[in-house]
Tab-separated table of C-alpha atoms in Angstrom:
chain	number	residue	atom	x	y	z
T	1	UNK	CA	-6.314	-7.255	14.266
T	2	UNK	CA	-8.476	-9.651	15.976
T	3	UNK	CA	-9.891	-12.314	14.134
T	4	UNK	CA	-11.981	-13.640	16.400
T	5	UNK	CA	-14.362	-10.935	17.124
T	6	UNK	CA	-13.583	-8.338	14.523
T	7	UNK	CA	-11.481	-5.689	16.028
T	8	UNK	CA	-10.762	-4.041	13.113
T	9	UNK	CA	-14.434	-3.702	11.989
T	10	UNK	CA	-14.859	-0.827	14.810
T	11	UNK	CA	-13.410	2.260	15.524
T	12	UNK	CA	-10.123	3.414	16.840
T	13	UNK	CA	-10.019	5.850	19.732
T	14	UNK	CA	-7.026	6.665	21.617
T	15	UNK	CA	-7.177	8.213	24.979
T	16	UNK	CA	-4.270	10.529	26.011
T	17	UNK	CA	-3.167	11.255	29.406
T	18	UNK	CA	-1.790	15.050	29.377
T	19	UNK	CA	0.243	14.529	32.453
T	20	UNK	CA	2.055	11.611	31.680
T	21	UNK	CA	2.203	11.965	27.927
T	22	UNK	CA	1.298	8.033	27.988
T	23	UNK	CA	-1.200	7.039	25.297
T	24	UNK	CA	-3.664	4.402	24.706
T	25	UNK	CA	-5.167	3.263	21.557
T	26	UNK	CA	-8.202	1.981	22.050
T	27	UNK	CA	-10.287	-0.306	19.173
T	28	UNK	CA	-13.538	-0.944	19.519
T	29	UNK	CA	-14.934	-3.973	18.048
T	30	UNK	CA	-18.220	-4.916	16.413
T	31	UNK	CA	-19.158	-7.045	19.147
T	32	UNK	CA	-19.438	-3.909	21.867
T	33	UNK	CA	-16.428	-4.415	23.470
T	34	UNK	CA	-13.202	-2.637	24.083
T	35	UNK	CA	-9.331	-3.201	24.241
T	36	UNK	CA	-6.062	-2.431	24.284
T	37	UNK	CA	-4.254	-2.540	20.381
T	38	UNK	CA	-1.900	-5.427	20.576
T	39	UNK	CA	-4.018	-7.240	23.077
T	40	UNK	CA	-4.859	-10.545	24.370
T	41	UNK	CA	-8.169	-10.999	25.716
T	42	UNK	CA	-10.167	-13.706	27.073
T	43	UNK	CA	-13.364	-14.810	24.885
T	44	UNK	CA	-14.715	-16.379	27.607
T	45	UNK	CA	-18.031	-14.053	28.166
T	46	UNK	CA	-18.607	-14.329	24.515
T	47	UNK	CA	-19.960	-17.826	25.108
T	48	UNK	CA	-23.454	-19.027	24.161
T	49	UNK	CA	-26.192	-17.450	26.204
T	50	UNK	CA	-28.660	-19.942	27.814
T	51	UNK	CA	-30.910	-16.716	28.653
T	52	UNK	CA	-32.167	-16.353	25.003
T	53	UNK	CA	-34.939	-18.278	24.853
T	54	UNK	CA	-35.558	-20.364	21.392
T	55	UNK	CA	-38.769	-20.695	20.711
T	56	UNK	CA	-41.232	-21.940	17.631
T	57	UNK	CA	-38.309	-24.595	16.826
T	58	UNK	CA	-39.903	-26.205	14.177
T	59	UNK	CA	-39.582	-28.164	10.711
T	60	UNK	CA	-41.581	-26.993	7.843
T	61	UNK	CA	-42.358	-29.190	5.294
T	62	UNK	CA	-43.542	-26.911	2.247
T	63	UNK	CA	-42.353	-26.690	-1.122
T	64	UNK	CA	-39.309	-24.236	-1.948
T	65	UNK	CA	-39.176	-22.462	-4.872
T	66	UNK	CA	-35.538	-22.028	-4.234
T	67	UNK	CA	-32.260	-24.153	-3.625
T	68	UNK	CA	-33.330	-26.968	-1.374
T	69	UNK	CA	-35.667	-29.667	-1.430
T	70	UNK	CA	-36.104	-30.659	1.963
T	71	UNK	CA	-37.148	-28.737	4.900
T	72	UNK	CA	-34.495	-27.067	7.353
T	73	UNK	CA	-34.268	-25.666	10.424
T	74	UNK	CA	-35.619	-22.048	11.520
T	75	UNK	CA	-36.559	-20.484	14.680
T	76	UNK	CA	-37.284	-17.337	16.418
T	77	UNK	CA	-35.330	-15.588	19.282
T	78	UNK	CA	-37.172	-13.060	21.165
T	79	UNK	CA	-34.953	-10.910	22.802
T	80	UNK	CA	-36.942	-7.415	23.687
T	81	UNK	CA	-32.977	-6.068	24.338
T	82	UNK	CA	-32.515	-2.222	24.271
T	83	UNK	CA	-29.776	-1.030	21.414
T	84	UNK	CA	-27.977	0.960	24.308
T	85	UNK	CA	-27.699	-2.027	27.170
T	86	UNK	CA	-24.344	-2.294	26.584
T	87	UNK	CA	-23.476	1.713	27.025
T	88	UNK	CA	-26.065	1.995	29.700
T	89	UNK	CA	-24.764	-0.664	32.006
T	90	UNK	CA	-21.617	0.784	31.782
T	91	UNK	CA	-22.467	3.903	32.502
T	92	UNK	CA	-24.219	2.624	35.573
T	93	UNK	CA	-21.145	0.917	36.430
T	94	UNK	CA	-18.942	4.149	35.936
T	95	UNK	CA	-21.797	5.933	38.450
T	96	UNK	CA	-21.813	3.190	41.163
T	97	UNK	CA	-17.729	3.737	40.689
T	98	UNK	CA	-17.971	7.492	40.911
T	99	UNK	CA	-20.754	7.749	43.858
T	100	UNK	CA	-18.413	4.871	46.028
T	101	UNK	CA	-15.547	7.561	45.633
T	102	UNK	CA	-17.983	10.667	46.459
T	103	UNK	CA	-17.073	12.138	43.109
T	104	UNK	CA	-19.008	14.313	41.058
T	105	UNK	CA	-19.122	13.559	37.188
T	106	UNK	CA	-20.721	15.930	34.952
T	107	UNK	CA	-21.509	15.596	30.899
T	108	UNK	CA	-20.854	19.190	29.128
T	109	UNK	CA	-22.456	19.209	25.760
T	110	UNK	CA	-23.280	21.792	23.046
T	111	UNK	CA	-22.142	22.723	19.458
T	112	UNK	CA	-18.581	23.005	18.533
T	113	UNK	CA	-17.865	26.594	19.259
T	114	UNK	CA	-19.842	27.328	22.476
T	115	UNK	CA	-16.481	28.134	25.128
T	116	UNK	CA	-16.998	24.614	26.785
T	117	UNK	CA	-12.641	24.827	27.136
T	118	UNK	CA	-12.678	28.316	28.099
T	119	UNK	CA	-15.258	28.203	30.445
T	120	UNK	CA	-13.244	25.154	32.270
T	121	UNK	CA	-10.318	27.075	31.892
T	122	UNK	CA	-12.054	30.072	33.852
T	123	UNK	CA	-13.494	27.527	35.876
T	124	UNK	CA	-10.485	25.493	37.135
T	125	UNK	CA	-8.245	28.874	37.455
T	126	UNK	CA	-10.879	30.802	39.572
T	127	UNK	CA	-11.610	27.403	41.914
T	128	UNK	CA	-7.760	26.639	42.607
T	129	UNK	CA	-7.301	25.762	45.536
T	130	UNK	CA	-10.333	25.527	46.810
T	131	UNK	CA	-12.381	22.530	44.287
T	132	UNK	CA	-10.455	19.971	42.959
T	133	UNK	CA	-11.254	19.773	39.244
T	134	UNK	CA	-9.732	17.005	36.461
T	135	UNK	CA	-11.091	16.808	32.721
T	136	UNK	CA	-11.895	14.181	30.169
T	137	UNK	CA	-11.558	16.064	27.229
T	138	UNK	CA	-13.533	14.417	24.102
T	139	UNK	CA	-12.411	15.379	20.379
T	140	UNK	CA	-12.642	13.579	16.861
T	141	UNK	CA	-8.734	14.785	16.805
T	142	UNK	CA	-5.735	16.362	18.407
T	143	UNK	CA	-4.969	17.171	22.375
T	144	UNK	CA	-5.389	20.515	22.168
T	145	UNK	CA	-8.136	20.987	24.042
T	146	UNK	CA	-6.253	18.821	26.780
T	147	UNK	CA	-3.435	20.824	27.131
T	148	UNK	CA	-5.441	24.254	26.938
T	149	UNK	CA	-6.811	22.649	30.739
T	150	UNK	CA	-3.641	20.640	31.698
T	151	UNK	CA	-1.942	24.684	31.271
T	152	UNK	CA	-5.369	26.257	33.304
T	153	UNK	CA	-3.598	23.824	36.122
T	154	UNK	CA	-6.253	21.222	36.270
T	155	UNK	CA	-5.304	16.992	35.725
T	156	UNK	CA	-6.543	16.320	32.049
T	157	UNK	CA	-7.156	13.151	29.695
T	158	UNK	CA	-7.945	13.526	26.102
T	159	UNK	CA	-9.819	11.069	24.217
T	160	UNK	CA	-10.122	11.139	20.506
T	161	UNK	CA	-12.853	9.288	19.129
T	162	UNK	CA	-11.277	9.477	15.768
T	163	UNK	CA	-14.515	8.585	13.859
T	164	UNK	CA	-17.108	8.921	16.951
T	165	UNK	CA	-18.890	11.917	16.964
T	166	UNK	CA	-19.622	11.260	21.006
T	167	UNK	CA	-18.328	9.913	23.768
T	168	UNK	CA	-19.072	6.438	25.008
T	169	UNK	CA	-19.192	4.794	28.745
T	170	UNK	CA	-16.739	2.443	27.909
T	171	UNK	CA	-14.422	5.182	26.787
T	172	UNK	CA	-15.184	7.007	30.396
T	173	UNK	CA	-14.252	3.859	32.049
T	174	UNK	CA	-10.837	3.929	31.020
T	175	UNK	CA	-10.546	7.438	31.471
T	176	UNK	CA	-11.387	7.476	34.878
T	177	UNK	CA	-9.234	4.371	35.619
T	178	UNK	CA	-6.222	6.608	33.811
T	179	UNK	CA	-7.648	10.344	36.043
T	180	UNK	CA	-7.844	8.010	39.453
T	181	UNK	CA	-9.695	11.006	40.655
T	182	UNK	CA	-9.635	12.080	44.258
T	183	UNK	CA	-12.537	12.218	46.594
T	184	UNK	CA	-14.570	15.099	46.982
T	185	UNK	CA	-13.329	15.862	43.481
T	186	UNK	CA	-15.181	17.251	40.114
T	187	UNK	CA	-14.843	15.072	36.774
T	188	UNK	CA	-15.682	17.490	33.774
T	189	UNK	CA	-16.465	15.295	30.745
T	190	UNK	CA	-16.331	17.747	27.788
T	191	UNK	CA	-18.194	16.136	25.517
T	192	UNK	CA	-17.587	16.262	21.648
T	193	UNK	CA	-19.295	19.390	20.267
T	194	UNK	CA	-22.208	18.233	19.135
T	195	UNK	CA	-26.091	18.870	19.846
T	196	UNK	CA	-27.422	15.502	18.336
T	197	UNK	CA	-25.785	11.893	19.268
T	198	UNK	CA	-24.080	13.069	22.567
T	199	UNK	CA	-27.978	13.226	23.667
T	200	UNK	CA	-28.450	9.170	23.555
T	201	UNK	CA	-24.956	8.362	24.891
T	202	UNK	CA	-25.142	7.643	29.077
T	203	UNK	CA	-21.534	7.958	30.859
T	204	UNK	CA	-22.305	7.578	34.396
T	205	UNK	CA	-22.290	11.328	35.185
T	206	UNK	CA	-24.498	12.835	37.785
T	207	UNK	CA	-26.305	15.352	35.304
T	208	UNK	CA	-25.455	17.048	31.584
T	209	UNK	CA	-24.689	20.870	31.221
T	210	UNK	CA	-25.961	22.145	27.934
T	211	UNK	CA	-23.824	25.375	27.194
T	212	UNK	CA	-25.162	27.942	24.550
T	213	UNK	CA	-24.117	30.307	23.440
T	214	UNK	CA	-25.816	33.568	22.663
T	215	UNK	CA	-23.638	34.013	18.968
T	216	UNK	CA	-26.039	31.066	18.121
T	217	UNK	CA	-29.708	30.691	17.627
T	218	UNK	CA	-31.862	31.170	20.311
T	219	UNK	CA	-34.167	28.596	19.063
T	220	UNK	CA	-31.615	25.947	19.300
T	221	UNK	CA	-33.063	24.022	22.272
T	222	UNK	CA	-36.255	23.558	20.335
T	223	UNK	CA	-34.125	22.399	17.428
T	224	UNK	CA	-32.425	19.703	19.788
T	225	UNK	CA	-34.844	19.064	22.089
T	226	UNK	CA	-33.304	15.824	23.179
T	227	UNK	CA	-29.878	17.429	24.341
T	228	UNK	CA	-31.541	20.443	26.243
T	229	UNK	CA	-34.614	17.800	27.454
T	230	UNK	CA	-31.475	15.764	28.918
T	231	UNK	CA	-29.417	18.675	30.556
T	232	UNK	CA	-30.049	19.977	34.179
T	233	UNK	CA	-28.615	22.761	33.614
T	234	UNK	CA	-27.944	25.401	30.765
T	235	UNK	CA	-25.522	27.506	30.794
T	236	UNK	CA	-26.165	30.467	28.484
T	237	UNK	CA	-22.314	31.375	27.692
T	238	UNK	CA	-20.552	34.774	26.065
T	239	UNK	CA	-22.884	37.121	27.790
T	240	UNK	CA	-20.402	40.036	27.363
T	241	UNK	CA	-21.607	40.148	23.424
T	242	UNK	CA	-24.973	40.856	23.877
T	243	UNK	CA	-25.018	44.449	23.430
T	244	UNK	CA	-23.111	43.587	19.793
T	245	UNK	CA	-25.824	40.958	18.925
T	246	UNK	CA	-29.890	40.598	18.481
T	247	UNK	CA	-29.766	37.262	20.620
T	248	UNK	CA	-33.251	37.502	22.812
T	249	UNK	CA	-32.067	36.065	26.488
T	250	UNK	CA	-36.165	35.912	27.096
T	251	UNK	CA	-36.732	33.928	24.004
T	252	UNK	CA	-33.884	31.635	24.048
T	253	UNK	CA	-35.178	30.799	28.039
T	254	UNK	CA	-38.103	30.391	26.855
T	255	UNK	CA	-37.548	28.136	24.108
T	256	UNK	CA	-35.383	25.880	26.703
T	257	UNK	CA	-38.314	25.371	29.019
T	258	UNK	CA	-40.724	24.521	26.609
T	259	UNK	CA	-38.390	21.869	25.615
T	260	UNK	CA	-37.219	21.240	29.682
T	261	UNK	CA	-39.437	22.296	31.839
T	262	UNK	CA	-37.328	21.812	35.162
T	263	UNK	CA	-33.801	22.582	33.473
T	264	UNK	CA	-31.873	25.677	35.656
T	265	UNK	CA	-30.318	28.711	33.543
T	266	UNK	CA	-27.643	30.417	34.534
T	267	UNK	CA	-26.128	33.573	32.260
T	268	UNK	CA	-22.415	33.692	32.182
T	269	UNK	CA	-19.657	35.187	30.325
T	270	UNK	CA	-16.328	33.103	30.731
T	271	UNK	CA	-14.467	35.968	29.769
T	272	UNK	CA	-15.313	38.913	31.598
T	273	UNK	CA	-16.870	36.295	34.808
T	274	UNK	CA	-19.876	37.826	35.097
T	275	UNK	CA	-22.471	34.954	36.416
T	276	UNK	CA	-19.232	32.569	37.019
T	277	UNK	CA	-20.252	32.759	40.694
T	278	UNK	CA	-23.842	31.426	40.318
T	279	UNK	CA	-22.272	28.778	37.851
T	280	UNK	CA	-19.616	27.537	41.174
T	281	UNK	CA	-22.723	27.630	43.541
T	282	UNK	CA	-24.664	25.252	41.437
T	283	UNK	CA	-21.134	23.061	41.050
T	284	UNK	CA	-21.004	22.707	44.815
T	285	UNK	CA	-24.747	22.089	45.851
T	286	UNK	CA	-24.230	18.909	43.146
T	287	UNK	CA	-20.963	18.344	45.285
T	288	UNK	CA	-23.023	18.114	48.633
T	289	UNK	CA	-25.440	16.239	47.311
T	290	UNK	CA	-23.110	13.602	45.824
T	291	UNK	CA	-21.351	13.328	48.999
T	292	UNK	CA	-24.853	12.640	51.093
S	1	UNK	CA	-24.368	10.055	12.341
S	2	UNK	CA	-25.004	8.012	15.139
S	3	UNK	CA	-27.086	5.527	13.548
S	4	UNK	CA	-24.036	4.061	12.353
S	5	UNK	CA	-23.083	2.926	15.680
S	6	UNK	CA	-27.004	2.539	16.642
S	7	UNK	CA	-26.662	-0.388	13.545
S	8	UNK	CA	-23.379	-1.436	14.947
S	9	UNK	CA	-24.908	-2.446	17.786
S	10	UNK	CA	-27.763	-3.951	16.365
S	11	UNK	CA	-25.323	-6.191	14.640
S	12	UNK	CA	-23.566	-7.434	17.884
S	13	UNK	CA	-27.135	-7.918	19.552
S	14	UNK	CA	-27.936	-10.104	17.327
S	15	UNK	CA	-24.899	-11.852	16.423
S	16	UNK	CA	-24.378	-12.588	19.764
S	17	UNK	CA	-27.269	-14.283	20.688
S	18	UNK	CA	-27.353	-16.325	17.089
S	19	UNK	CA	-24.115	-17.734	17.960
S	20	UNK	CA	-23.074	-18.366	14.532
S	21	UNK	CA	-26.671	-19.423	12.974
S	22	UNK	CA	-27.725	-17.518	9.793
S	23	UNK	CA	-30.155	-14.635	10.580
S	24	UNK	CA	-32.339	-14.284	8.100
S	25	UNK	CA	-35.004	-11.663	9.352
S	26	UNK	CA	-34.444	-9.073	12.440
S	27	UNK	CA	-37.314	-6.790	14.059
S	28	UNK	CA	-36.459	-3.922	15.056
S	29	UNK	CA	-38.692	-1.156	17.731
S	30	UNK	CA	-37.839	2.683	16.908
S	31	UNK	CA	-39.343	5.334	18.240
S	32	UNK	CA	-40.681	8.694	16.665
S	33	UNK	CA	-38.694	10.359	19.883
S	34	UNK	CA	-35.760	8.524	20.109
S	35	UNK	CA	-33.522	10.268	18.518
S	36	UNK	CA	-32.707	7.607	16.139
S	37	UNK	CA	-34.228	7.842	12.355
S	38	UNK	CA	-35.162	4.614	10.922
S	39	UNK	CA	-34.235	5.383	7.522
S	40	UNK	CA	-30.499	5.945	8.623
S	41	UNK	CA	-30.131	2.637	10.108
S	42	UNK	CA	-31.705	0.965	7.348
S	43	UNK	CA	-28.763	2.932	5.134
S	44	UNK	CA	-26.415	1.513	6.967
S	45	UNK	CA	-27.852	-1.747	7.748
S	46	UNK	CA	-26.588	-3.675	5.170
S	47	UNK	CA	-23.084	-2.723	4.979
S	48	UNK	CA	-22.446	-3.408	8.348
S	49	UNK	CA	-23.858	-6.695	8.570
S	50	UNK	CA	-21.686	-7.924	5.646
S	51	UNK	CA	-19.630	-10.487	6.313
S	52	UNK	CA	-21.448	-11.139	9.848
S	53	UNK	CA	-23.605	-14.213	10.097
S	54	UNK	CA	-26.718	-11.117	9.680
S	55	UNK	CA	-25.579	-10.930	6.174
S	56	UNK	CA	-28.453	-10.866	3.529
S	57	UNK	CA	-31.549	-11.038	6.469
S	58	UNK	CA	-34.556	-8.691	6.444
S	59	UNK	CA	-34.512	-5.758	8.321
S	60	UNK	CA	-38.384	-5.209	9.820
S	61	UNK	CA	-38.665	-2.164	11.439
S	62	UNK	CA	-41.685	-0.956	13.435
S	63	UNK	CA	-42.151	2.936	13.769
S	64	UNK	CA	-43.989	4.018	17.130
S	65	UNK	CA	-45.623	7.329	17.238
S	66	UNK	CA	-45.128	9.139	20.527
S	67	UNK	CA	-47.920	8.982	23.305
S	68	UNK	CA	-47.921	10.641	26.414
S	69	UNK	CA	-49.806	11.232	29.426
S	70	UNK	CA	-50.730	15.084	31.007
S	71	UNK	CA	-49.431	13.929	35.138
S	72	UNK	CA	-51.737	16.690	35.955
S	73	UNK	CA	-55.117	15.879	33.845
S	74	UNK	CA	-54.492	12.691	32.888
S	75	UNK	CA	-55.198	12.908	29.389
S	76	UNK	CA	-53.307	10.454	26.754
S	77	UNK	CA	-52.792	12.253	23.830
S	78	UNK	CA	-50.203	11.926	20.283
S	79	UNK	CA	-47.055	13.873	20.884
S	80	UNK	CA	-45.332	14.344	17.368
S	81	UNK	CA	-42.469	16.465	18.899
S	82	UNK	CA	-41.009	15.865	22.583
S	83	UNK	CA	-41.964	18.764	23.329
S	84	UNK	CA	-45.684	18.747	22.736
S	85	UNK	CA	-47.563	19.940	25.441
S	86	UNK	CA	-51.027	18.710	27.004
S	87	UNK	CA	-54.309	20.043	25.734
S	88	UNK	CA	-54.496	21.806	29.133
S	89	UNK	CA	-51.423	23.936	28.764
S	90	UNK	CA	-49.125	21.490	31.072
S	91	UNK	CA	-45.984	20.379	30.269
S	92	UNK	CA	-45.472	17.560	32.479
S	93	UNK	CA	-46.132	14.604	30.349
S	94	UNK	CA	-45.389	10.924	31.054
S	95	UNK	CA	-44.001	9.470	27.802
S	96	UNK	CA	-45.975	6.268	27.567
S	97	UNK	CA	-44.488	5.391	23.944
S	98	UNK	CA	-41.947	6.544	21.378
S	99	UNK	CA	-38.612	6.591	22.613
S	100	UNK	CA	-38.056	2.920	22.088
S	101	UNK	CA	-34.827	1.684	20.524
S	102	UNK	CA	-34.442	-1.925	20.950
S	103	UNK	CA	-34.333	-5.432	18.777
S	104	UNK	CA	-37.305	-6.860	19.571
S	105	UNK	CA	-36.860	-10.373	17.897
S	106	UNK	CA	-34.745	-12.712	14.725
S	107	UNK	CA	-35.374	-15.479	12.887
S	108	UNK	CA	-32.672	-17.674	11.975
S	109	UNK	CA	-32.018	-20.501	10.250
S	110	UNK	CA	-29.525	-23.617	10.665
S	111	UNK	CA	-27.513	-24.762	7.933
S	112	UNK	CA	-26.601	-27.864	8.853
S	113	UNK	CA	-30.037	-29.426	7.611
S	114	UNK	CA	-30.388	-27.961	4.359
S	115	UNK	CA	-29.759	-29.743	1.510
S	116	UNK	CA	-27.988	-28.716	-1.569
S	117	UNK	CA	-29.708	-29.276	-4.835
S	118	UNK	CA	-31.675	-27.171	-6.094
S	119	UNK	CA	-34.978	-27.593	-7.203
């Protein structure tokens, strides 16, 4: 525990790499900032900061009702400082990082249940060879999504955010420095499943996938319009149980466009493959267009 | 629940920049459309400023209704959802307020003046 800045106040996230079996535990502490359990770290940035500007530093002179009979000290600090500057400059760190390597990062969100792992899994087997893919897996708990895509042959890293219902830049950051990924390569980030807080929550990639699937409501990107606003592209999974279901493709594309006006749709089914190719044509224009 | 870290944060903002001094009031900018409910983070407010030097100060936060502009009519209009489209059918609005999230200002005061008895 860290006394100084109060480690133990945060959350604990540990961040698993598949191939090497080595793990990190990660705490993050009140104060924004992350480490290694066990660590020693320098305080040194945590120092006064001469940009806050202190302003209407005055002495009142007014009778208290309360505990003190003489006037003290108050004073105002105006800081106008967004509640995300802390994940969003690290996420813009993390893109500078992944755009000076000519790698593509994408952020796959949707609800638990969607086939985010097996549509990687179809994803990285039908590309071998031919797309270099690694994964940051994100979960509350266990590496089992991680192995399900270190198996499907591609380089994974699990992070747990034990607590954390999303992933964070910071969390990224190490993740990255653990995947050392190649250039010319594809990061997945699969995202904890969840519509809501993922939404807010910047890593650094080039664009979000939204994945739905059609077992759930089609009005779901009305219901989280901030996801499906944020996300390029939607990718409406588990095609292949349409004829079993009353899910309206028409409806459901509607509903995301009223929400996302510009976002592309592509159908697939990760199981039979059907619309997988459309899915690896949109992958590589993003590649080319990272690379330019 | 993401306002839990939303409030952590809010917490290390501040508590940062007082460097130590006791805050005893902190204003807060939240947007209809941010995706971050007031009422959550003043839940959770309080228990996560315990024992920080935020402990005990005000929370004072100001709700902003979302505004946008039509790009294609011009029109400035109340959006309620994020969603909301333009009078004249278009859907390619300019968000001109509503998605704010930030601490806008704190008061603090300094011990090291005050005096003890009570009145």
């Amino acid at each position: 525990m860290c006394t100084d800045c109060g480690c133990s106040d945060g959350s604990k996230a540990t961040i698993t790499n598949l191939k090497t079996g080595k793990v990190h535990e990660v705490w993050r502490s009140i104060v924004g900032h992350l480490h290694d359990a066990g660590h020693i770290h320098d305080h040194s940035r945590d120092q006064n900061h001469s940009h806050a500007h202190n302003h209407d530093h005055h002495h009142h002179d007014h009778d208290h009702t309360h505990d003190h009979d003489h006037g003290h000290v108050h004073g105002r600090v105006d800081l106008q400082q967004s509640l995300l500057q802390k994940n969003d400059a690290l996420a813009a760190r993390n893109r500078a990082w992944l755009a000076g390597r000519e790698v593509l990062m994408l952020n796959l969100v949707s609800s638990p249940g969607s086939g985010k792992t097996s549509l990687l899994e179809r994803t990285i087997r039908d590309l071998n060879g031919k797309l270099p893919i690694a994964v940051i897996e994100g979960d509350q708990a266990t590496a089992n999504d991680g192995e399900r895509i270190a198996a499907a042959g591609a380089q994974a890293i699990q992070v747990n955010t034990g607590t954390g219902c999303h992933l964070e830049a910071d969390m990224i950051e190490r993740a990255l420095g653990e995947l050392k990924p190649k250039p010319g390569s594809v990061v997945m980030v699969e995202n904890v499943g969840n519509l809501v807080c993922p939404a807010l929550f910047d890593l650094g990639e080039k664009a979000k996938v939204a994945i739905l699937s059609v077992t759930e409501g089609e009005d779901k990107p009305i219901k989280y319009p901030h996801m499906f606003r944020a996300s390029s592209l939607l990718l409406l999974n588990k095609t292949d149980l349409l004829p079993h279901l009353d899910f309206d493709v028409d409806k459901a594309t509607a509903y995301a466009r009223q929400v996302n006006p510009s976002v592309e749709i592509i159908q697939v089914s990760a199981k039979t493959g059907a619309g997988m190719t459309d899915w690896y044509a949109w992958l590589s224009r993003q590649l080319t267009l990272v690379s330019l | 629940m993401h306002e839990l870290g939303i409030t952590r944060n809010i917490v290390a903002i501040v508590a940062e920049h007082a460097a130590g001094r006791r805050v005893t009031r902190v204003a807060l900018d939240v947007g209809r459309l941010s995706g971050v409910m007031s009422e959550a983070i003043r839940f959770s407010f309080d228990v996560v400023a315990q024992g920080t030097c935020l402990e005990g100060a005000r929370l004072d936060i100001r709700d902003i209704e979302g505004l946008g502009r039509c790009r294609i009519c011009a029109t400035q209009f109340a959006t309620p959802a994020l969603y909301t489209p333009c009078a004249c059918g278009c859907r390619d609005i300019e968000r001109i307020a509503g998605e704010e999230l930030k601490v806008r200002e704190f008061e603090f005061e300094t011990s090291e003046h005050r005096a003890s008895a009570s009145a």
